[in-house]
Amino acid sequence: MKRAIRVLTVILVALEAVLPCGKWGLQLIGYTLEPFSYVGYAWLLAVISAVVLFLRLFKKDESDGVLCVFLMPLSLLDALAYTSFFRTSSLHPQKSAWTTIALLICVLCNASITVVYGKPKIGRILVEIISGLLVLLIGLVGFVSLFSARTVEQSVSSPEGTRRAEIINVDQGALGGATLVEVYENRGLNLLLFTVAPKSKRVYEGGWADTFDMQLTWKDEEHLVITKQFDYVSGEEFTDIEINLNTVK
């Protein structure tokens, strides 16, 4: 049983480290890492963390104290990665609620494991301080995300299907909003639980009202045309904006 607890603890630490480290680390080289399902991955972490906590309490097992120290900050980093997902997605409210519940279970179980079984004591104290700062940061990001909704208004694939362009409406209520056009690569490396794909390119950013009377068309795989008939802010009329994706970083 102790061996099973140790193996599950190692698996939990590894799974919790992959998402934040991979997501933000790969962005430095122009790629992004996404789980097979944000909802499913959140519940996978919640179930494993609950099982680890139950087994440790049941068997009074205090081994792997050093690994236990990492669980609380890693679970909070996962929660922070999820706040970024909530802010940039149009997830159904019911799925958002279930995902939030799973993250809460994960954080609470990991906090209990860290406080009770984490070693050495100085490491546990440092973790509690860092975790407190992370809670404040996550709370701030989560509060801001409450005022933002992201909706895909149009999605158009390139002629050969290697890319897709999307018109995205970002509604921030009284804070305003924005219209984004982002281009995604329809390719990636499937790693079973995760997918690694090139980072999207933002080729246009304008006011919230730009979503009206805007259309996307592809000339070829490298050239995207944005047709914006009217700018509601300046009153100017537009025809076409052609974008060469090779010049966009």
PDB file of C-alpha atoms in Angstrom:
ATOM      1  CA  MET A   1       0.000   0.000   0.000  1.00  0.00           C
ATOM      2  CA  LYS A   2       2.828   2.410   0.838  1.00  0.00           C
ATOM      3  CA  ARG A   3       4.330   1.789  -2.583  1.00  0.00           C
ATOM      4  CA  ALA A   4       0.977   2.592  -4.209  1.00  0.00           C
ATOM      5  CA  ILE A   5       0.763   5.841  -2.215  1.00  0.00           C
ATOM      6  CA  ARG A   6       4.283   6.775  -3.296  1.00  0.00           C
ATOM      7  CA  VAL A   7       3.560   6.030  -6.976  1.00  0.00           C
ATOM      8  CA  LEU A   8       0.298   8.005  -6.916  1.00  0.00           C
ATOM      9  CA  THR A   9       2.062  10.937  -5.244  1.00  0.00           C
ATOM     10  CA  VAL A  10       4.742  10.971  -7.955  1.00  0.00           C
ATOM     11  CA  ILE A  11       2.062  10.772 -10.678  1.00  0.00           C
ATOM     12  CA  LEU A  12       0.103  13.631  -9.076  1.00  0.00           C
ATOM     13  CA  VAL A  13       3.187  15.871  -8.826  1.00  0.00           C
ATOM     14  CA  ALA A  14       4.086  15.131 -12.454  1.00  0.00           C
ATOM     15  CA  LEU A  15       0.567  15.790 -13.775  1.00  0.00           C
ATOM     16  CA  GLU A  16       0.273  19.036 -11.834  1.00  0.00           C
ATOM     17  CA  ALA A  17       3.674  20.245 -13.039  1.00  0.00           C
ATOM     18  CA  VAL A  18       3.101  19.528 -16.744  1.00  0.00           C
ATOM     19  CA  LEU A  19       0.280  21.990 -17.449  1.00  0.00           C
ATOM     20  CA  PRO A  20       1.715  25.242 -16.008  1.00  0.00           C
ATOM     21  CA  CYS A  21       5.349  24.476 -16.867  1.00  0.00           C
ATOM     22  CA  GLY A  22       4.533  23.246 -20.353  1.00  0.00           C
ATOM     23  CA  LYS A  23       1.970  25.953 -21.110  1.00  0.00           C
ATOM     24  CA  TRP A  24       4.159  28.925 -20.161  1.00  0.00           C
ATOM     25  CA  GLY A  25       7.489  27.328 -21.045  1.00  0.00           C
ATOM     26  CA  LEU A  26       6.465  26.402 -24.600  1.00  0.00           C
ATOM     27  CA  GLN A  27       5.118  29.912 -25.192  1.00  0.00           C
ATOM     28  CA  LEU A  28       8.714  31.135 -25.089  1.00  0.00           C
ATOM     29  CA  ILE A  29       9.446  29.194 -28.290  1.00  0.00           C
ATOM     30  CA  GLY A  30       6.167  29.939 -30.038  1.00  0.00           C
ATOM     31  CA  TYR A  31       4.130  26.874 -29.068  1.00  0.00           C
ATOM     32  CA  THR A  32       1.282  26.117 -26.706  1.00  0.00           C
ATOM     33  CA  LEU A  33       0.273  23.063 -24.684  1.00  0.00           C
ATOM     34  CA  GLU A  34      -3.375  22.117 -24.203  1.00  0.00           C
ATOM     35  CA  PRO A  35      -4.847  19.164 -22.253  1.00  0.00           C
ATOM     36  CA  PHE A  36      -7.120  16.661 -24.018  1.00  0.00           C
ATOM     37  CA  SER A  37     -10.022  18.333 -22.195  1.00  0.00           C
ATOM     38  CA  TYR A  38      -9.793  21.133 -19.632  1.00  0.00           C
ATOM     39  CA  VAL A  39     -12.845  19.782 -17.788  1.00  0.00           C
ATOM     40  CA  GLY A  40     -11.614  16.184 -17.887  1.00  0.00           C
ATOM     41  CA  TYR A  41      -8.081  17.103 -16.832  1.00  0.00           C
ATOM     42  CA  ALA A  42      -9.349  19.126 -13.861  1.00  0.00           C
ATOM     43  CA  TRP A  43     -11.345  16.116 -12.630  1.00  0.00           C
ATOM     44  CA  LEU A  44      -8.405  13.778 -13.214  1.00  0.00           C
ATOM     45  CA  LEU A  45      -6.289  15.937 -10.884  1.00  0.00           C
ATOM     46  CA  ALA A  46      -9.146  16.198  -8.373  1.00  0.00           C
ATOM     47  CA  VAL A  47      -9.714  12.435  -8.215  1.00  0.00           C
ATOM     48  CA  ILE A  48      -6.021  11.529  -7.872  1.00  0.00           C
ATOM     49  CA  SER A  49      -5.398  14.195  -5.202  1.00  0.00           C
ATOM     50  CA  ALA A  50      -8.462  13.016  -3.223  1.00  0.00           C
ATOM     51  CA  VAL A  51      -7.305   9.378  -3.451  1.00  0.00           C
ATOM     52  CA  VAL A  52      -3.778  10.295  -2.304  1.00  0.00           C
ATOM     53  CA  LEU A  53      -5.150  12.247   0.679  1.00  0.00           C
ATOM     54  CA  PHE A  54      -7.552   9.423   1.636  1.00  0.00           C
ATOM     55  CA  LEU A  55      -4.844   6.733   1.435  1.00  0.00           C
ATOM     56  CA  ARG A  56      -2.392   8.788   3.487  1.00  0.00           C
ATOM     57  CA  LEU A  57      -5.010   9.403   6.177  1.00  0.00           C
ATOM     58  CA  PHE A  58      -6.110   5.752   6.099  1.00  0.00           C
ATOM     59  CA  LYS A  59      -2.579   4.323   6.317  1.00  0.00           C
ATOM     60  CA  LYS A  60      -1.070   7.153   8.386  1.00  0.00           C
ATOM     61  CA  ASP A  61       1.659   7.342   5.753  1.00  0.00           C
ATOM     62  CA  GLU A  62       4.100  10.260   6.095  1.00  0.00           C
ATOM     63  CA  SER A  63       6.641   9.248   3.433  1.00  0.00           C
ATOM     64  CA  ASP A  64       7.698  11.450   0.481  1.00  0.00           C
ATOM     65  CA  GLY A  65       7.444  14.623   2.580  1.00  0.00           C
ATOM     66  CA  VAL A  66       9.596  16.569   0.098  1.00  0.00           C
ATOM     67  CA  LEU A  67       7.253  15.719  -2.776  1.00  0.00           C
ATOM     68  CA  CYS A  68       4.257  16.657  -0.645  1.00  0.00           C
ATOM     69  CA  VAL A  69       5.672  20.162  -0.175  1.00  0.00           C
ATOM     70  CA  PHE A  70       5.322  20.812  -3.911  1.00  0.00           C
ATOM     71  CA  LEU A  71       1.687  19.757  -4.216  1.00  0.00           C
ATOM     72  CA  MET A  72      -0.016  22.902  -2.906  1.00  0.00           C
ATOM     73  CA  PRO A  73       1.886  25.467  -5.043  1.00  0.00           C
ATOM     74  CA  LEU A  74       1.626  23.220  -8.108  1.00  0.00           C
ATOM     75  CA  SER A  75      -2.148  22.893  -7.705  1.00  0.00           C
ATOM     76  CA  LEU A  76      -2.411  26.682  -7.405  1.00  0.00           C
ATOM     77  CA  LEU A  77      -0.313  27.140 -10.540  1.00  0.00           C
ATOM     78  CA  ASP A  78      -2.716  24.789 -12.316  1.00  0.00           C
ATOM     79  CA  ALA A  79      -5.612  26.917 -11.087  1.00  0.00           C
ATOM     80  CA  LEU A  80      -3.833  30.010 -12.396  1.00  0.00           C
ATOM     81  CA  ALA A  81      -3.403  28.332 -15.794  1.00  0.00           C
ATOM     82  CA  TYR A  82      -7.122  27.602 -15.758  1.00  0.00           C
ATOM     83  CA  THR A  83      -8.007  31.256 -15.110  1.00  0.00           C
ATOM     84  CA  SER A  84      -6.220  32.041 -18.363  1.00  0.00           C
ATOM     85  CA  PHE A  85      -8.336  29.374 -20.080  1.00  0.00           C
ATOM     86  CA  PHE A  86     -11.596  30.746 -18.637  1.00  0.00           C
ATOM     87  CA  ARG A  87     -10.658  34.258 -19.774  1.00  0.00           C
ATOM     88  CA  THR A  88      -9.963  33.226 -23.373  1.00  0.00           C
ATOM     89  CA  SER A  89     -12.668  30.618 -23.972  1.00  0.00           C
ATOM     90  CA  SER A  90     -16.412  30.433 -24.394  1.00  0.00           C
ATOM     91  CA  LEU A  91     -16.946  27.389 -22.165  1.00  0.00           C
ATOM     92  CA  HIS A  92     -20.569  26.497 -21.335  1.00  0.00           C
ATOM     93  CA  PRO A  93     -21.507  27.849 -17.845  1.00  0.00           C
ATOM     94  CA  GLN A  94     -22.351  24.328 -16.583  1.00  0.00           C
ATOM     95  CA  LYS A  95     -18.945  22.991 -17.653  1.00  0.00           C
ATOM     96  CA  SER A  96     -17.268  26.038 -16.090  1.00  0.00           C
ATOM     97  CA  ALA A  97     -19.018  25.288 -12.794  1.00  0.00           C
ATOM     98  CA  TRP A  98     -17.975  21.601 -12.803  1.00  0.00           C
ATOM     99  CA  THR A  99     -14.411  22.563 -13.700  1.00  0.00           C
ATOM    100  CA  THR A 100     -14.291  25.101 -10.856  1.00  0.00           C
ATOM    101  CA  ILE A 101     -15.558  22.468  -8.377  1.00  0.00           C
ATOM    102  CA  ALA A 102     -12.852  20.040  -9.527  1.00  0.00           C
ATOM    103  CA  LEU A 103     -10.149  22.685  -9.106  1.00  0.00           C
ATOM    104  CA  LEU A 104     -11.381  23.512  -5.599  1.00  0.00           C
ATOM    105  CA  ILE A 105     -11.272  19.820  -4.623  1.00  0.00           C
ATOM    106  CA  CYS A 106      -7.761  19.551  -6.042  1.00  0.00           C
ATOM    107  CA  VAL A 107      -6.458  22.664  -4.246  1.00  0.00           C
ATOM    108  CA  LEU A 108      -8.044  21.730  -0.888  1.00  0.00           C
ATOM    109  CA  CYS A 109      -6.738  18.144  -0.999  1.00  0.00           C
ATOM    110  CA  ASN A 110      -3.253  19.287  -1.979  1.00  0.00           C
ATOM    111  CA  ALA A 111      -3.258  21.955   0.723  1.00  0.00           C
ATOM    112  CA  SER A 112      -4.122  19.297   3.319  1.00  0.00           C
ATOM    113  CA  ILE A 113      -1.400  16.951   2.067  1.00  0.00           C
ATOM    114  CA  THR A 114       1.198  19.736   2.063  1.00  0.00           C
ATOM    115  CA  VAL A 115       0.373  21.072   5.534  1.00  0.00           C
ATOM    116  CA  VAL A 116       0.156  17.654   7.204  1.00  0.00           C
ATOM    117  CA  TYR A 117       2.837  15.643   5.394  1.00  0.00           C
ATOM    118  CA  GLY A 118       5.175  18.234   3.830  1.00  0.00           C
ATOM    119  CA  LYS A 119       8.813  18.184   4.950  1.00  0.00           C
ATOM    120  CA  PRO A 120      11.077  19.878   5.926  1.00  0.00           C
ATOM    121  CA  LYS A 121       9.215  22.380   8.105  1.00  0.00           C
ATOM    122  CA  ILE A 122      11.003  25.423   6.636  1.00  0.00           C
ATOM    123  CA  GLY A 123       9.983  24.273   3.170  1.00  0.00           C
ATOM    124  CA  ARG A 124       6.370  24.000   4.285  1.00  0.00           C
ATOM    125  CA  ILE A 125       6.470  27.534   5.705  1.00  0.00           C
ATOM    126  CA  LEU A 126       7.900  28.937   2.472  1.00  0.00           C
ATOM    127  CA  VAL A 127       5.255  27.059   0.474  1.00  0.00           C
ATOM    128  CA  GLU A 128       2.477  28.520   2.631  1.00  0.00           C
ATOM    129  CA  ILE A 129       3.791  32.050   2.015  1.00  0.00           C
ATOM    130  CA  ILE A 130       4.117  31.495  -1.740  1.00  0.00           C
ATOM    131  CA  SER A 131       0.696  29.880  -1.858  1.00  0.00           C
ATOM    132  CA  GLY A 132      -0.852  32.863  -0.097  1.00  0.00           C
ATOM    133  CA  LEU A 133       0.569  35.191  -2.757  1.00  0.00           C
ATOM    134  CA  LEU A 134      -0.681  32.879  -5.510  1.00  0.00           C
ATOM    135  CA  VAL A 135      -4.184  32.875  -4.000  1.00  0.00           C
ATOM    136  CA  LEU A 136      -4.224  36.679  -4.158  1.00  0.00           C
ATOM    137  CA  LEU A 137      -3.032  36.624  -7.774  1.00  0.00           C
ATOM    138  CA  ILE A 138      -5.571  33.981  -8.813  1.00  0.00           C
ATOM    139  CA  GLY A 139      -8.326  35.928  -7.057  1.00  0.00           C
ATOM    140  CA  LEU A 140      -7.379  39.105  -8.916  1.00  0.00           C
ATOM    141  CA  VAL A 141      -7.232  37.364 -12.292  1.00  0.00           C
ATOM    142  CA  GLY A 142     -10.489  35.545 -11.599  1.00  0.00           C
ATOM    143  CA  PHE A 143     -12.222  38.785 -10.574  1.00  0.00           C
ATOM    144  CA  VAL A 144     -11.151  40.527 -13.783  1.00  0.00           C
ATOM    145  CA  SER A 145     -12.241  37.533 -15.887  1.00  0.00           C
ATOM    146  CA  LEU A 146     -15.782  37.801 -14.477  1.00  0.00           C
ATOM    147  CA  PHE A 147     -16.287  40.932 -16.586  1.00  0.00           C
ATOM    148  CA  SER A 148     -15.044  39.367 -19.815  1.00  0.00           C
ATOM    149  CA  ALA A 149     -16.787  37.064 -22.291  1.00  0.00           C
ATOM    150  CA  ARG A 150     -15.135  35.727 -25.439  1.00  0.00           C
ATOM    151  CA  THR A 151     -17.219  34.627 -28.425  1.00  0.00           C
ATOM    152  CA  VAL A 152     -16.073  33.285 -31.793  1.00  0.00           C
ATOM    153  CA  GLU A 153     -18.161  35.147 -34.390  1.00  0.00           C
ATOM    154  CA  GLN A 154     -16.665  33.541 -37.495  1.00  0.00           C
ATOM    155  CA  SER A 155     -14.206  30.725 -38.222  1.00  0.00           C
ATOM    156  CA  VAL A 156     -12.810  30.192 -41.721  1.00  0.00           C
ATOM    157  CA  SER A 157     -10.354  27.481 -42.805  1.00  0.00           C
ATOM    158  CA  SER A 158      -7.660  28.167 -45.395  1.00  0.00           C
ATOM    159  CA  PRO A 159      -8.035  26.615 -48.903  1.00  0.00           C
ATOM    160  CA  GLU A 160      -5.838  23.613 -48.054  1.00  0.00           C
ATOM    161  CA  GLY A 161      -7.075  23.360 -44.468  1.00  0.00           C
ATOM    162  CA  THR A 162      -3.689  23.950 -42.837  1.00  0.00           C
ATOM    163  CA  ARG A 163      -4.884  27.051 -40.959  1.00  0.00           C
ATOM    164  CA  ARG A 164      -8.059  28.636 -39.660  1.00  0.00           C
ATOM    165  CA  ALA A 165      -8.822  32.281 -38.939  1.00  0.00           C
ATOM    166  CA  GLU A 166     -11.341  33.398 -36.318  1.00  0.00           C
ATOM    167  CA  ILE A 167     -13.117  36.665 -35.583  1.00  0.00           C
ATOM    168  CA  ILE A 168     -13.392  36.871 -31.793  1.00  0.00           C
ATOM    169  CA  ASN A 169     -15.631  39.267 -29.910  1.00  0.00           C
ATOM    170  CA  VAL A 170     -14.329  40.145 -26.427  1.00  0.00           C
ATOM    171  CA  ASP A 171     -17.101  41.725 -24.361  1.00  0.00           C
ATOM    172  CA  GLN A 172     -15.958  43.312 -21.086  1.00  0.00           C
ATOM    173  CA  GLY A 173     -19.252  44.927 -20.174  1.00  0.00           C
ATOM    174  CA  ALA A 174     -18.871  48.456 -18.834  1.00  0.00           C
ATOM    175  CA  LEU A 175     -15.103  48.162 -19.295  1.00  0.00           C
ATOM    176  CA  GLY A 176     -15.529  48.051 -23.077  1.00  0.00           C
ATOM    177  CA  GLY A 177     -14.404  45.304 -25.382  1.00  0.00           C
ATOM    178  CA  ALA A 178     -12.384  44.412 -28.446  1.00  0.00           C
ATOM    179  CA  THR A 179     -12.498  42.597 -31.747  1.00  0.00           C
ATOM    180  CA  LEU A 180      -9.659  40.171 -32.443  1.00  0.00           C
ATOM    181  CA  VAL A 181      -8.685  38.181 -35.504  1.00  0.00           C
ATOM    182  CA  GLU A 182      -6.441  35.234 -34.681  1.00  0.00           C
ATOM    183  CA  VAL A 183      -4.958  32.587 -36.963  1.00  0.00           C
ATOM    184  CA  TYR A 184      -4.401  29.017 -35.742  1.00  0.00           C
ATOM    185  CA  GLU A 185      -2.377  26.176 -37.229  1.00  0.00           C
ATOM    186  CA  ASN A 186      -4.424  23.018 -37.795  1.00  0.00           C
ATOM    187  CA  ARG A 187      -1.569  20.776 -36.745  1.00  0.00           C
ATOM    188  CA  GLY A 188      -0.040  19.592 -33.520  1.00  0.00           C
ATOM    189  CA  LEU A 189       1.744  16.805 -31.675  1.00  0.00           C
ATOM    190  CA  ASN A 190      -0.631  14.475 -29.827  1.00  0.00           C
ATOM    191  CA  LEU A 191       0.875  13.328 -26.511  1.00  0.00           C
ATOM    192  CA  LEU A 192      -2.176  11.351 -25.300  1.00  0.00           C
ATOM    193  CA  LEU A 193      -3.139  13.653 -22.407  1.00  0.00           C
ATOM    194  CA  PHE A 194      -1.840  16.813 -24.109  1.00  0.00           C
ATOM    195  CA  THR A 195      -1.479  18.414 -27.510  1.00  0.00           C
ATOM    196  CA  VAL A 196       1.450  20.644 -28.458  1.00  0.00           C
ATOM    197  CA  ALA A 197       0.661  23.074 -31.281  1.00  0.00           C
ATOM    198  CA  PRO A 198       2.078  26.313 -32.708  1.00  0.00           C
ATOM    199  CA  LYS A 199       0.925  29.413 -30.870  1.00  0.00           C
ATOM    200  CA  SER A 200      -1.859  31.388 -32.562  1.00  0.00           C
ATOM    201  CA  LYS A 201      -1.061  34.643 -34.385  1.00  0.00           C
ATOM    202  CA  ARG A 202      -3.075  37.766 -33.657  1.00  0.00           C
ATOM    203  CA  VAL A 203      -3.337  39.610 -36.959  1.00  0.00           C
ATOM    204  CA  TYR A 204      -5.922  42.250 -36.059  1.00  0.00           C
ATOM    205  CA  GLU A 205      -7.134  44.047 -32.934  1.00  0.00           C
ATOM    206  CA  GLY A 206      -9.837  46.694 -32.951  1.00  0.00           C
ATOM    207  CA  GLY A 207     -12.852  48.037 -31.079  1.00  0.00           C
ATOM    208  CA  TRP A 208     -15.747  45.864 -29.902  1.00  0.00           C
ATOM    209  CA  ALA A 209     -18.117  47.135 -32.626  1.00  0.00           C
ATOM    210  CA  ASP A 210     -15.741  45.992 -35.383  1.00  0.00           C
ATOM    211  CA  THR A 211     -17.382  42.560 -35.294  1.00  0.00           C
ATOM    212  CA  PHE A 212     -20.295  43.983 -37.246  1.00  0.00           C
ATOM    213  CA  ASP A 213     -19.958  43.890 -41.036  1.00  0.00           C
ATOM    214  CA  MET A 214     -16.582  42.095 -40.863  1.00  0.00           C
ATOM    215  CA  GLN A 215     -15.772  39.076 -43.031  1.00  0.00           C
ATOM    216  CA  LEU A 216     -12.718  36.851 -43.489  1.00  0.00           C
ATOM    217  CA  THR A 217     -11.569  35.298 -46.760  1.00  0.00           C
ATOM    218  CA  TRP A 218      -8.396  33.477 -47.759  1.00  0.00           C
ATOM    219  CA  LYS A 219      -6.471  34.253 -50.936  1.00  0.00           C
ATOM    220  CA  ASP A 220      -4.125  31.332 -50.314  1.00  0.00           C
ATOM    221  CA  GLU A 221      -2.418  29.612 -47.389  1.00  0.00           C
ATOM    222  CA  GLU A 222      -0.259  32.641 -46.627  1.00  0.00           C
ATOM    223  CA  HIS A 223      -2.611  35.571 -47.253  1.00  0.00           C
ATOM    224  CA  LEU A 224      -5.749  36.442 -45.278  1.00  0.00           C
ATOM    225  CA  VAL A 225      -8.133  39.216 -46.292  1.00  0.00           C
ATOM    226  CA  ILE A 226     -10.210  41.071 -43.691  1.00  0.00           C
ATOM    227  CA  THR A 227     -13.178  42.923 -45.171  1.00  0.00           C
ATOM    228  CA  LYS A 228     -14.453  45.591 -42.814  1.00  0.00           C
ATOM    229  CA  GLN A 229     -17.172  47.655 -44.412  1.00  0.00           C
ATOM    230  CA  PHE A 230     -17.477  50.378 -41.784  1.00  0.00           C
ATOM    231  CA  ASP A 231     -15.659  51.585 -38.663  1.00  0.00           C
ATOM    232  CA  TYR A 232     -18.252  52.577 -36.062  1.00  0.00           C
ATOM    233  CA  VAL A 233     -15.745  54.603 -34.057  1.00  0.00           C
ATOM    234  CA  SER A 234     -14.088  56.790 -36.697  1.00  0.00           C
ATOM    235  CA  GLY A 235     -16.884  56.654 -39.272  1.00  0.00           C
ATOM    236  CA  GLU A 236     -14.425  55.675 -41.999  1.00  0.00           C
ATOM    237  CA  GLU A 237     -15.270  53.212 -44.727  1.00  0.00           C
ATOM    238  CA  PHE A 238     -12.933  50.329 -45.539  1.00  0.00           C
ATOM    239  CA  THR A 239     -12.586  47.833 -48.317  1.00  0.00           C
ATOM    240  CA  ASP A 240     -10.011  45.088 -47.716  1.00  0.00           C
ATOM    241  CA  ILE A 241      -7.106  44.600 -45.347  1.00  0.00           C
ATOM    242  CA  GLU A 242      -4.716  41.986 -46.706  1.00  0.00           C
ATOM    243  CA  ILE A 243      -2.373  40.280 -44.238  1.00  0.00           C
ATOM    244  CA  ASN A 244       0.721  38.306 -45.154  1.00  0.00           C
ATOM    245  CA  LEU A 245       1.065  35.729 -42.397  1.00  0.00           C
ATOM    246  CA  ASN A 246       4.792  35.335 -43.093  1.00  0.00           C
ATOM    247  CA  THR A 247       5.346  38.852 -41.737  1.00  0.00           C
ATOM    248  CA  VAL A 248       3.331  38.326 -38.538  1.00  0.00           C
ATOM    249  CA  LYS A 249       5.218  37.110 -35.474  1.00  0.00           C
TER     250      LYS A 249
END
